[in-house]
GROMACS .gro file of N, CA, C and O in nm:
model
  316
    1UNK      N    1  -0.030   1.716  -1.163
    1UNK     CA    2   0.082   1.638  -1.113
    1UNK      C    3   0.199   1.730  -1.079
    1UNK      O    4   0.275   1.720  -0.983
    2UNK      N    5   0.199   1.840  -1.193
    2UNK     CA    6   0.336   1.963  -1.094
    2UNK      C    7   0.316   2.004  -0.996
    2UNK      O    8   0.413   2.021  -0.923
    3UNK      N    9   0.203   2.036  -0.953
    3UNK     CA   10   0.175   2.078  -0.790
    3UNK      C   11   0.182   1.995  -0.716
    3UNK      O   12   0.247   2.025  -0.616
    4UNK      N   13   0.127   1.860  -0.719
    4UNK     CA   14   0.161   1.777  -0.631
    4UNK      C   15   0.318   1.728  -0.599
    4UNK      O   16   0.357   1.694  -0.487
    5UNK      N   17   0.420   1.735  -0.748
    5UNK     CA   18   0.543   1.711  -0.722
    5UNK      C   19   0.611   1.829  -0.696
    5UNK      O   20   0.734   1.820  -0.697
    6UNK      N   21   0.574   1.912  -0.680
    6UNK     CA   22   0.622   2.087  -0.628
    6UNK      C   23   0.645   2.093  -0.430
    6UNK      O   24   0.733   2.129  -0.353
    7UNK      N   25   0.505   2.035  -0.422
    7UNK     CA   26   0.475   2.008  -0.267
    7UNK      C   27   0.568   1.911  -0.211
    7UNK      O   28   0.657   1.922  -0.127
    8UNK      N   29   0.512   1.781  -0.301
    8UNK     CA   30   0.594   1.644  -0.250
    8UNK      C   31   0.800   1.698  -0.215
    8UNK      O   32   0.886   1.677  -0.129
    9UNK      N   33   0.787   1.765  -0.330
    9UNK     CA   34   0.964   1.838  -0.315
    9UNK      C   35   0.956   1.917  -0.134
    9UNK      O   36   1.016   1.868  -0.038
   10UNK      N   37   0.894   2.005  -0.131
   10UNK     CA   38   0.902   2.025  -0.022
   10UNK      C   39   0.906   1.997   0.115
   10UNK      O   40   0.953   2.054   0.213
   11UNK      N   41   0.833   1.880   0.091
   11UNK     CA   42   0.802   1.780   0.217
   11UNK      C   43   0.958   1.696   0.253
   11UNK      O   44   1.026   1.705   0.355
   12UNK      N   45   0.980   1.619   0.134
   12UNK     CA   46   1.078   1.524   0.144
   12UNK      C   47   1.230   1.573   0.143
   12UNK      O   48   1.325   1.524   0.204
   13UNK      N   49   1.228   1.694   0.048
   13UNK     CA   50   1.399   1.793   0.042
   13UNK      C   51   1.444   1.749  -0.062
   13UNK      O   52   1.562   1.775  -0.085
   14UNK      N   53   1.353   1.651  -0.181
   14UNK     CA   54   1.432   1.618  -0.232
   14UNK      C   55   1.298   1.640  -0.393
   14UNK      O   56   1.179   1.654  -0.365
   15UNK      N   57   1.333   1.640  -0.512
   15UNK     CA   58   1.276   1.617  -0.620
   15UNK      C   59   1.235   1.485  -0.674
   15UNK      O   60   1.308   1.386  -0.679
   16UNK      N   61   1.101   1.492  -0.717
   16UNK     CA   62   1.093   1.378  -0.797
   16UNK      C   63   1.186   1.312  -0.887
   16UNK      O   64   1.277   1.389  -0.917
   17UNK      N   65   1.198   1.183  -0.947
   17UNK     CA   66   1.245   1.174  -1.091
   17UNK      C   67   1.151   1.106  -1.151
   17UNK      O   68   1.179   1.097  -1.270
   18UNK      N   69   1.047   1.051  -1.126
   18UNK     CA   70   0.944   1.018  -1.269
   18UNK      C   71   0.830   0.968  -1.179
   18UNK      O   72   0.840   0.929  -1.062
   19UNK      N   73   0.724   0.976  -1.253
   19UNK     CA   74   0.633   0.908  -1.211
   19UNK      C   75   0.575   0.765  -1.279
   19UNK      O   76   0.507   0.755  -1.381
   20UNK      N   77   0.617   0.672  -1.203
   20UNK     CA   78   0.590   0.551  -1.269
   20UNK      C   79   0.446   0.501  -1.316
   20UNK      O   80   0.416   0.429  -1.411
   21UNK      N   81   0.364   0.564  -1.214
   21UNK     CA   82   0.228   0.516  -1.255
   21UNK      C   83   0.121   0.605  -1.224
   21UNK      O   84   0.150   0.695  -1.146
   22UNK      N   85  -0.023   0.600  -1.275
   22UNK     CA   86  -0.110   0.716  -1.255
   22UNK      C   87  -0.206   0.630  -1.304
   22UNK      O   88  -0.216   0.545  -1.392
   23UNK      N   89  -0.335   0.726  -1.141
   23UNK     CA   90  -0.452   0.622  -1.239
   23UNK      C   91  -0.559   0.748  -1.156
   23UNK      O   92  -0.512   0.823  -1.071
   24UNK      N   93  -0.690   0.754  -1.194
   24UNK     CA   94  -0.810   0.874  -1.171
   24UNK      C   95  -0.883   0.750  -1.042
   24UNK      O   96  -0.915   0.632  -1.058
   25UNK      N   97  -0.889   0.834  -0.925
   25UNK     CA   98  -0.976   0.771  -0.804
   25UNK      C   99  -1.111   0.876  -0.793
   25UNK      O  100  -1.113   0.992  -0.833
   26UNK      N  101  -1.223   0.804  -0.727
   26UNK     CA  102  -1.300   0.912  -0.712
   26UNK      C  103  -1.294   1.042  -0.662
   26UNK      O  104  -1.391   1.118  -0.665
   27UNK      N  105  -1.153   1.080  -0.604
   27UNK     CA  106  -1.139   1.194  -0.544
   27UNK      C  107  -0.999   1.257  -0.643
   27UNK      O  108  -0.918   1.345  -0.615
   28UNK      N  109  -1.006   1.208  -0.712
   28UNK     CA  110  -0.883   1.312  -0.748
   28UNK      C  111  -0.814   1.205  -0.871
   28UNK      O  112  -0.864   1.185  -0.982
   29UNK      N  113  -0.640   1.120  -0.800
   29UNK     CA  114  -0.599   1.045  -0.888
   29UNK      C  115  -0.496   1.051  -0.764
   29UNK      O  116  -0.478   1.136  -0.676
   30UNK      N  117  -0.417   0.889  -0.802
   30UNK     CA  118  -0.307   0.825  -0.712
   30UNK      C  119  -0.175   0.800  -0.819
   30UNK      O  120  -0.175   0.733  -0.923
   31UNK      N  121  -0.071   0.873  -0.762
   31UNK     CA  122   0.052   0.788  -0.840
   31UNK      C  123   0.119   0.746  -0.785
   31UNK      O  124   0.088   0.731  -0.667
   32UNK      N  125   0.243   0.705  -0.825
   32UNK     CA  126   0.377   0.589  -0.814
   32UNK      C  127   0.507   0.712  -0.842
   32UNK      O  128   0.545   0.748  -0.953
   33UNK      N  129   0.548   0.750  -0.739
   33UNK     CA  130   0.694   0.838  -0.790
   33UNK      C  131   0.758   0.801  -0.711
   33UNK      O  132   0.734   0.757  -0.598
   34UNK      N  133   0.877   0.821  -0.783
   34UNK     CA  134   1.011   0.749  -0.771
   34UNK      C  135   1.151   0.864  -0.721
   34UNK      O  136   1.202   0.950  -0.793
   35UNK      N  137   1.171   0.846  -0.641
   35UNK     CA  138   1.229   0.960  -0.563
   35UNK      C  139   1.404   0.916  -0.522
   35UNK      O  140   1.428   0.811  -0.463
   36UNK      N  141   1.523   1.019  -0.567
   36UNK     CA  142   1.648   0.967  -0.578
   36UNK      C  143   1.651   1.031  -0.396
   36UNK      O  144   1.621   1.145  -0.360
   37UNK      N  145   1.693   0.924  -0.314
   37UNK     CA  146   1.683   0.898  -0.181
   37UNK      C  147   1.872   0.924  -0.126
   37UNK      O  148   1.901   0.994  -0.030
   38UNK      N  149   1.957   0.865  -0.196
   38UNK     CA  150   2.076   0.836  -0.162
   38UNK      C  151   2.156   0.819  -0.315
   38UNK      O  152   2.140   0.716  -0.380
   39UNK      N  153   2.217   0.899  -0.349
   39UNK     CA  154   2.337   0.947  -0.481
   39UNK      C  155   2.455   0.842  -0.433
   39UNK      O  156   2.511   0.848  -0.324
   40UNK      N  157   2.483   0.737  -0.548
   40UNK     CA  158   2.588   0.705  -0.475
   40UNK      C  159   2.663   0.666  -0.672
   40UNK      O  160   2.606   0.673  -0.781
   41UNK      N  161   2.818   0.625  -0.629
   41UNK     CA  162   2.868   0.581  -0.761
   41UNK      C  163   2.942   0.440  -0.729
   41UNK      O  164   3.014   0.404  -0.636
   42UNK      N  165   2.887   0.366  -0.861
   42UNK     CA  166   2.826   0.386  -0.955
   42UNK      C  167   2.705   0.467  -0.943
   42UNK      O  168   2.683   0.499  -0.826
   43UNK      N  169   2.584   0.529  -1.065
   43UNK     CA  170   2.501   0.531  -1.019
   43UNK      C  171   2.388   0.440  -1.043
   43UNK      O  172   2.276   0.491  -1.046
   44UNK      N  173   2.401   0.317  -1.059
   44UNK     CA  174   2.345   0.190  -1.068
   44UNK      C  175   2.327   0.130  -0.909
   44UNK      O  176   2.283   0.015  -0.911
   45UNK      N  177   2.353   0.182  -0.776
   45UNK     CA  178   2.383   0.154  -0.670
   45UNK      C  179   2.299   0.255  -0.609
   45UNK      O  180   2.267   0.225  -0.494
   46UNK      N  181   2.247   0.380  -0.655
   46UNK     CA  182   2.196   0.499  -0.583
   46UNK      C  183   2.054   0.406  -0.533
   46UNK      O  184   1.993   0.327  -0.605
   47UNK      N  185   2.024   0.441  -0.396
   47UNK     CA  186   1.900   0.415  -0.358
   47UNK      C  187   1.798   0.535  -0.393
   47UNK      O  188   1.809   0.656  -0.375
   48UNK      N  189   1.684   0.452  -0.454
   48UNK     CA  190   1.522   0.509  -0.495
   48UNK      C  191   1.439   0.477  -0.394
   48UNK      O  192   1.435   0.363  -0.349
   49UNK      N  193   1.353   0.590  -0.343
   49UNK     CA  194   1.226   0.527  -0.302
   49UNK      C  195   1.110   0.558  -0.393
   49UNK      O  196   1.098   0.652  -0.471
   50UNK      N  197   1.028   0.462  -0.366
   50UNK     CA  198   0.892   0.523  -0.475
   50UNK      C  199   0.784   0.537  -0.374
   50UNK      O  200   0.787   0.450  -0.286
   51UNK      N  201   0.674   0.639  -0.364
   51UNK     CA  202   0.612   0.657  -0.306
   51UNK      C  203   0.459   0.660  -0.362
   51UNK      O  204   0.438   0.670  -0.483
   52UNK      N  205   0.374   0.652  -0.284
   52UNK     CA  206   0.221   0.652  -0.349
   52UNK      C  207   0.195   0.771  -0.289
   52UNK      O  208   0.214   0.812  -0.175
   53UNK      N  209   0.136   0.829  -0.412
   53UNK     CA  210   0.093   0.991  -0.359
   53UNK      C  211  -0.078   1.000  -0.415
   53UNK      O  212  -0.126   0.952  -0.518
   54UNK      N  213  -0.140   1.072  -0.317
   54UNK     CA  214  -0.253   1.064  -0.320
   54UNK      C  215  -0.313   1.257  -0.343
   54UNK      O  216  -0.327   1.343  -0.256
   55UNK      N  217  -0.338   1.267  -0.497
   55UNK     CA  218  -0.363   1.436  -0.521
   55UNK      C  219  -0.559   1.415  -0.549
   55UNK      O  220  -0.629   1.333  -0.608
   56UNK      N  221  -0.587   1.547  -0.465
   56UNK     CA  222  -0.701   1.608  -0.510
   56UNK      C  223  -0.707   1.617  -0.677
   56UNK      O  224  -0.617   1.604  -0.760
   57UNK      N  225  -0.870   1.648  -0.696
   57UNK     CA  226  -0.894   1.740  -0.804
   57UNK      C  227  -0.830   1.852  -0.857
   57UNK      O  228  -0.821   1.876  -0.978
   58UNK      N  229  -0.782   1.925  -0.758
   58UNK     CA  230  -0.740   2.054  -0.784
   58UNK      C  231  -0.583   2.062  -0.809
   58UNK      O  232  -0.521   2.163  -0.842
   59UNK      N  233  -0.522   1.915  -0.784
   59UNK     CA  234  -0.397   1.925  -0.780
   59UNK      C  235  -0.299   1.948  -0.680
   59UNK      O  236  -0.181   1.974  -0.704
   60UNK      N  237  -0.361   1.933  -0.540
   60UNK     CA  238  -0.313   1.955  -0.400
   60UNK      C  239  -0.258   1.816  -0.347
   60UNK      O  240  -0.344   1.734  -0.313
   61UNK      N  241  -0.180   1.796  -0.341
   61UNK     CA  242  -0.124   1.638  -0.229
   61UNK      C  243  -0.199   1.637  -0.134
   61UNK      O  244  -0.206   1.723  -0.046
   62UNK      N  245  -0.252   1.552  -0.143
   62UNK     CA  246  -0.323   1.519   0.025
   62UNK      C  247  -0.260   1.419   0.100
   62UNK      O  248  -0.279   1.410   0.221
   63UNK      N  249  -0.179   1.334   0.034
   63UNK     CA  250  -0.102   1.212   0.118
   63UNK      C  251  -0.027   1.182   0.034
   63UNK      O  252  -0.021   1.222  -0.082
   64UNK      N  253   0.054   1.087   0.105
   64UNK     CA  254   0.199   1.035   0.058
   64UNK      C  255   0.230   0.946   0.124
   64UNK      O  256   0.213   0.959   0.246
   65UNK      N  257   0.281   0.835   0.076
   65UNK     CA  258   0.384   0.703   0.168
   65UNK      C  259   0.493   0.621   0.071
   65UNK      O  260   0.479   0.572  -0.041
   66UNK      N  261   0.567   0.626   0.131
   66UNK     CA  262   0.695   0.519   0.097
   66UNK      C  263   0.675   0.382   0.115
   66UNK      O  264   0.677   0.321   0.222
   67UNK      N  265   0.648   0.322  -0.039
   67UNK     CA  266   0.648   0.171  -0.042
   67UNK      C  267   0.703   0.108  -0.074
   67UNK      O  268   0.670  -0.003  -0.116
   68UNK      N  269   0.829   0.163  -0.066
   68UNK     CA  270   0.932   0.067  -0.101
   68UNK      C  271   1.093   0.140  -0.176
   68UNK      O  272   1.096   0.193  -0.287
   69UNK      N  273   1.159   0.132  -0.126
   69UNK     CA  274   1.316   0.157  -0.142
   69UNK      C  275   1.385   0.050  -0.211
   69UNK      O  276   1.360  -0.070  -0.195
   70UNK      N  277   1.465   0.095  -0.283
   70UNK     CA  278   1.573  -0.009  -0.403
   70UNK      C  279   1.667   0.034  -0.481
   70UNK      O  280   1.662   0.144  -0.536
   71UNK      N  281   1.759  -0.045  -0.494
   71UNK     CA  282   1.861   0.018  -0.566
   71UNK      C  283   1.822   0.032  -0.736
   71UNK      O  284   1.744  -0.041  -0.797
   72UNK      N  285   1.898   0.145  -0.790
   72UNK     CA  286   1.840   0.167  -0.929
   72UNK      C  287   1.862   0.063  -1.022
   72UNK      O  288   1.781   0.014  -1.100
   73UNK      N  289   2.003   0.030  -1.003
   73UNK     CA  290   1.991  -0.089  -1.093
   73UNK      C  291   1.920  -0.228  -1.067
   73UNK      O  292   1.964  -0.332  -1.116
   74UNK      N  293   1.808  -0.221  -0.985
   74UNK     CA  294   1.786  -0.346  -0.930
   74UNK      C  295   1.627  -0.354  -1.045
   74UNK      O  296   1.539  -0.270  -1.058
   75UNK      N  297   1.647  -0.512  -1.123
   75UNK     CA  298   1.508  -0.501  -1.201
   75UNK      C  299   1.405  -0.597  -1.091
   75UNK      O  300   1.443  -0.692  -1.022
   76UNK      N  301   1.277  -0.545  -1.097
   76UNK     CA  302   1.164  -0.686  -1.064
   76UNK      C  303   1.194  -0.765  -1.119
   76UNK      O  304   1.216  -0.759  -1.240
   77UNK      N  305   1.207  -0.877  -1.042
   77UNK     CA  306   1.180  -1.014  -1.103
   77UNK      C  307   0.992  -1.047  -1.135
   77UNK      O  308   0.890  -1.011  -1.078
   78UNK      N  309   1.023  -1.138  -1.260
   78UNK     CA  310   0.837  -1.193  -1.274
   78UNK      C  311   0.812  -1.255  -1.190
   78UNK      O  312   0.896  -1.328  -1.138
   79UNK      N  313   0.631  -1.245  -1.131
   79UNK     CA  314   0.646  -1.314  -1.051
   79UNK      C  315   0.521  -1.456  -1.149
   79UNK      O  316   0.500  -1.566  -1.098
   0.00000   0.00000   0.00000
């Protein structure tokens, strides 16, 4: 996952801040990171995007997409 968020840094200009989710696919494993998009103050107002990132075995990013943007303080509602 550091190589893939090493790369992902490079691509986007910007650093991860967490990875929300992780799971093992037949090729590797897919996560959920959460990426500070727009710094603003408060910082309950800063826009996040979280992205699905798609790493090899070896730890190489092979893909990436943005599914979705939100403010930090914003919770899911249940559905």
């Amino acid at each position: 996952m550091r190589l893939a968020a090493e790369q992902l840094t490079q691509l986007l200009g910007r650093s991860p801040e967490s990875v929300s989710s992780l799971r093992p696919t037949e090729d590797g494993w897919e996560a959920q990171v959460e990426v500070l998009e727009l710094e603003r103050i408060p910082d309950t107002t800063s826009v996040i995007g979280s992205y699905k990132v798609t790493i090899d075995e070896e730890g190489e990013l092979i893909s990436y997409e943005r599914t979705r943007r939100y403010s930090r303080g914003m919770i899911d509602r249940p559905t």
